[in-house]
Tab-separated table of N, CA and C in Angstrom:
chain	number	residue	atom	x	y	z
A	188	VAL	N	142.727	120.380	-15.248
A	188	VAL	CA	142.573	120.517	-13.846
A	188	VAL	C	143.358	121.706	-13.494
A	189	LEU	N	142.545	122.656	-12.921
A	189	LEU	CA	143.121	124.049	-12.516
A	189	LEU	C	143.891	123.616	-11.161
A	190	VAL	N	145.200	123.951	-11.348
A	190	VAL	CA	146.169	123.867	-10.125
A	190	VAL	C	145.918	125.400	-9.185
A	191	GLY	N	146.149	126.268	-9.802
A	191	GLY	CA	146.319	127.416	-9.088
A	191	GLY	C	145.982	129.024	-9.668
A	192	LEU	N	145.509	129.861	-9.048
A	192	LEU	CA	145.197	130.986	-9.691
A	192	LEU	C	145.930	132.334	-8.893
A	193	GLU	N	146.417	133.205	-9.501
A	193	GLU	CA	146.781	134.338	-8.884
A	193	GLU	C	146.557	135.468	-9.731
A	194	GLN	N	146.230	136.694	-9.056
A	194	GLN	CA	145.872	137.914	-9.757
A	194	GLN	C	146.977	138.870	-9.334
A	195	ASP	N	147.462	139.705	-10.298
A	195	ASP	CA	148.449	140.945	-9.975
A	195	ASP	C	147.587	141.888	-9.372
A	196	LEU	N	148.002	142.611	-8.130
A	196	LEU	CA	147.438	143.413	-7.231
A	196	LEU	C	147.058	144.701	-8.129
A	197	SER	N	147.907	145.079	-9.187
A	197	SER	CA	147.478	146.252	-10.126
A	197	SER	C	146.411	146.019	-10.839
A	198	GLY	N	145.741	144.700	-10.961
A	198	GLY	CA	144.607	144.496	-11.767
A	198	GLY	C	144.959	144.148	-13.092
A	199	GLY	N	146.342	143.769	-13.591
A	199	GLY	CA	146.627	143.786	-14.893
A	199	GLY	C	146.556	142.523	-15.586
A	200	LEU	N	146.798	141.399	-14.745
A	200	LEU	CA	146.919	140.056	-15.333
A	200	LEU	C	146.428	139.117	-14.364
A	201	LEU	N	145.738	137.877	-14.820
A	201	LEU	CA	145.518	136.597	-14.085
A	201	LEU	C	146.628	135.966	-14.622
A	202	ALA	N	146.966	134.966	-13.629
A	202	ALA	CA	147.938	133.697	-13.828
A	202	ALA	C	147.351	132.469	-13.493
A	203	ILE	N	147.030	131.518	-14.522
A	203	ILE	CA	146.308	130.472	-14.165
A	203	ILE	C	147.269	129.090	-14.584
A	204	ALA	N	147.586	128.406	-13.614
A	204	ALA	CA	148.334	127.111	-13.678
A	204	ALA	C	147.397	126.066	-13.880
A	205	SER	N	147.440	125.156	-15.002
A	205	SER	CA	146.486	124.224	-15.392
A	205	SER	C	147.350	123.238	-16.130
A	206	GLY	N	147.437	122.028	-15.398
A	206	GLY	CA	148.205	120.800	-15.992
A	206	GLY	C	149.819	121.317	-16.158
A	207	GLY	N	150.020	121.139	-17.315
A	207	GLY	CA	151.496	121.576	-17.776
A	207	GLY	C	151.730	123.035	-18.256
A	208	ASP	N	150.653	123.787	-18.139
A	208	ASP	CA	150.787	125.080	-18.758
A	208	ASP	C	150.529	126.230	-17.575
A	209	LEU	N	151.108	127.371	-17.815
A	209	LEU	CA	150.924	128.630	-17.107
A	209	LEU	C	150.324	129.596	-18.062
A	210	PHE	N	149.131	129.983	-17.871
A	210	PHE	CA	148.302	130.946	-18.919
A	210	PHE	C	148.374	132.370	-18.272
A	211	LEU	N	148.772	133.404	-18.992
A	211	LEU	CA	148.559	134.811	-18.383
A	211	LEU	C	147.489	135.471	-19.150
A	212	LEU	N	146.392	135.779	-18.365
A	212	LEU	CA	145.364	136.516	-19.306
A	212	LEU	C	145.176	137.917	-18.759
A	213	ASP	N	144.909	138.741	-19.756
A	213	ASP	CA	144.435	140.107	-19.450
A	213	ASP	C	143.332	140.246	-18.397
A	214	SER	N	143.168	140.671	-17.222
A	214	SER	CA	142.234	140.635	-16.440
A	214	SER	C	140.795	141.465	-16.759
A	215	GLY	N	141.267	142.413	-17.666
A	215	GLY	CA	139.917	143.014	-18.129
A	215	GLY	C	139.228	142.513	-19.378
A	216	SER	N	140.018	142.068	-20.208
A	216	SER	CA	139.401	141.627	-21.449
A	216	SER	C	139.174	139.863	-21.554
A	217	GLY	N	140.048	139.170	-20.610
A	217	GLY	CA	140.236	137.731	-20.674
A	217	GLY	C	140.960	137.188	-21.798
A	218	LYS	N	141.798	138.121	-22.669
A	218	LYS	CA	142.426	137.585	-23.692
A	218	LYS	C	143.800	137.071	-23.169
A	219	LEU	N	144.253	136.003	-23.874
A	219	LEU	CA	145.576	135.376	-23.488
A	219	LEU	C	146.510	136.222	-23.890
A	220	VAL	N	147.686	136.520	-23.090
A	220	VAL	CA	148.765	137.466	-23.418
A	220	VAL	C	150.129	136.751	-23.291
A	221	GLY	N	149.886	135.431	-22.688
A	221	GLY	CA	151.310	134.789	-22.535
A	221	GLY	C	150.948	133.249	-21.950
A	222	ARG	N	151.936	132.469	-22.249
A	222	ARG	CA	151.597	130.972	-22.044
A	222	ARG	C	153.259	130.321	-21.766
A	223	LEU	N	153.336	129.567	-20.732
A	223	LEU	CA	154.439	128.905	-20.423
A	223	LEU	C	154.133	127.343	-20.326
A	224	SER	N	154.863	126.437	-20.816
A	224	SER	CA	154.564	125.046	-20.931
A	224	SER	C	155.561	124.077	-20.483
A	225	THR	N	155.390	123.263	-19.486
A	225	THR	CA	156.442	122.539	-19.227
A	225	THR	C	155.890	120.923	-19.487
A	226	LEU	N	157.049	120.045	-19.488
A	226	LEU	CA	156.666	118.760	-19.721
A	226	LEU	C	156.038	118.034	-18.260
A	227	SER	N	156.452	118.454	-17.089
A	227	SER	CA	155.731	117.764	-16.037
A	227	SER	C	154.651	118.499	-15.305
A	228	GLY	N	154.465	119.624	-15.688
A	228	GLY	CA	153.276	120.381	-15.117
A	228	GLY	C	153.667	121.198	-13.885
A	229	PHE	N	152.548	121.476	-13.262
A	229	PHE	CA	152.687	122.405	-11.970
A	229	PHE	C	151.670	121.847	-10.953
A	230	SER	N	152.098	121.819	-9.736
A	230	SER	CA	151.107	121.346	-8.657
A	230	SER	C	151.147	122.342	-7.460
A	231	ALA	N	151.470	123.592	-7.772
A	231	ALA	CA	151.495	124.672	-6.540
A	231	ALA	C	150.811	125.799	-7.208
A	232	THR	N	150.215	126.708	-6.378
A	232	THR	CA	149.485	127.879	-6.738
A	232	THR	C	150.696	128.885	-7.094
A	233	PRO	N	150.479	129.713	-8.254
A	233	PRO	CA	151.646	130.661	-8.504
A	233	PRO	C	151.521	131.741	-7.272
A	234	ALA	N	152.775	132.311	-7.095
A	234	ALA	CA	152.841	133.492	-6.040
A	234	ALA	C	153.351	134.773	-6.836
A	235	VAL	N	152.840	135.883	-6.370
A	235	VAL	CA	153.324	137.147	-6.720
A	235	VAL	C	153.994	137.824	-5.649
A	236	ASP	N	155.089	138.559	-6.017
A	236	ASP	CA	155.828	139.501	-5.094
A	236	ASP	C	156.053	140.811	-6.182
A	237	GLY	N	155.100	141.826	-5.857
A	237	GLY	CA	155.091	143.005	-6.696
A	237	GLY	C	154.931	142.707	-8.150
A	238	HIS	N	155.940	142.921	-8.843
A	238	HIS	CA	155.475	142.569	-10.419
A	238	HIS	C	156.174	141.180	-10.947
A	239	THR	N	156.595	140.341	-9.983
A	239	THR	CA	157.304	139.187	-10.282
A	239	THR	C	156.136	138.081	-9.927
A	240	LEU	N	156.156	137.061	-10.920
A	240	LEU	CA	155.260	135.853	-10.506
A	240	LEU	C	156.347	134.710	-10.338
A	241	TYR	N	156.110	133.804	-9.317
A	241	TYR	CA	156.919	132.617	-9.140
A	241	TYR	C	156.049	131.307	-9.262
A	242	LEU	N	156.575	130.428	-9.848
A	242	LEU	CA	155.866	129.131	-10.040
A	242	LEU	C	156.805	127.950	-9.832
A	243	ILE	N	156.536	126.787	-9.114
A	243	ILE	CA	157.500	125.574	-9.172
A	243	ILE	C	156.681	124.627	-9.866
A	244	SER	N	157.683	123.877	-10.775
A	244	SER	CA	157.005	122.732	-11.678
A	244	SER	C	157.182	121.545	-11.074
A	245	ASN	N	156.336	120.446	-11.225
A	245	ASN	CA	156.731	119.128	-10.740
A	245	ASN	C	157.807	118.418	-10.702
A	246	GLU	N	158.895	119.173	-11.621
A	246	GLU	CA	160.223	118.712	-11.924
A	246	GLU	C	160.951	119.376	-10.766
A	247	GLY	N	160.720	120.156	-9.957
A	247	GLY	CA	161.320	121.072	-9.045
A	247	GLY	C	161.844	122.380	-9.548
A	248	PHE	N	161.705	122.677	-10.783
A	248	PHE	CA	162.246	123.839	-11.295
A	248	PHE	C	161.284	124.946	-10.777
A	249	LEU	N	162.021	126.096	-10.444
A	249	LEU	CA	161.439	127.353	-10.226
A	249	LEU	C	161.391	128.325	-11.330
A	250	TYR	N	160.076	128.669	-11.675
A	250	TYR	CA	159.760	129.654	-12.800
A	250	TYR	C	159.573	131.193	-12.291
A	251	ARG	N	160.144	132.095	-12.828
A	251	ARG	CA	160.042	133.522	-12.668
A	251	ARG	C	159.616	134.343	-13.654
A	252	VAL	N	158.277	135.077	-13.624
A	252	VAL	CA	158.090	135.848	-14.784
A	252	VAL	C	158.153	137.175	-14.254
A	253	GLN	N	159.024	137.987	-14.640
A	253	GLN	CA	159.199	139.297	-14.198
A	253	GLN	C	158.280	140.297	-14.957
A	254	HIS	N	158.176	141.352	-14.623
A	254	HIS	CA	157.160	142.335	-15.139
A	254	HIS	C	155.752	141.803	-15.222
A	255	PHE	N	155.447	141.127	-14.117
A	255	PHE	CA	153.998	140.575	-14.274
A	255	PHE	C	153.152	141.694	-13.996
A	256	ARG	N	152.473	142.259	-14.917
A	256	ARG	CA	151.388	143.453	-14.826
A	256	ARG	C	150.508	143.478	-16.009
């Protein structure tokens, strides 16, 4: 189940939250460049502020991925 999708405005990465995982994909090639797994999963769309991505897990933890580009 796809929870959310966010794209870095510079066109560098796509962030896809699906189930218990956050996938970071190169927006040009579609290649997986990063992955974050949680036990509880995500239920909110990722948010981007500049080059930082924020995502809240179902456990209530706030995850921050810096230099998101």
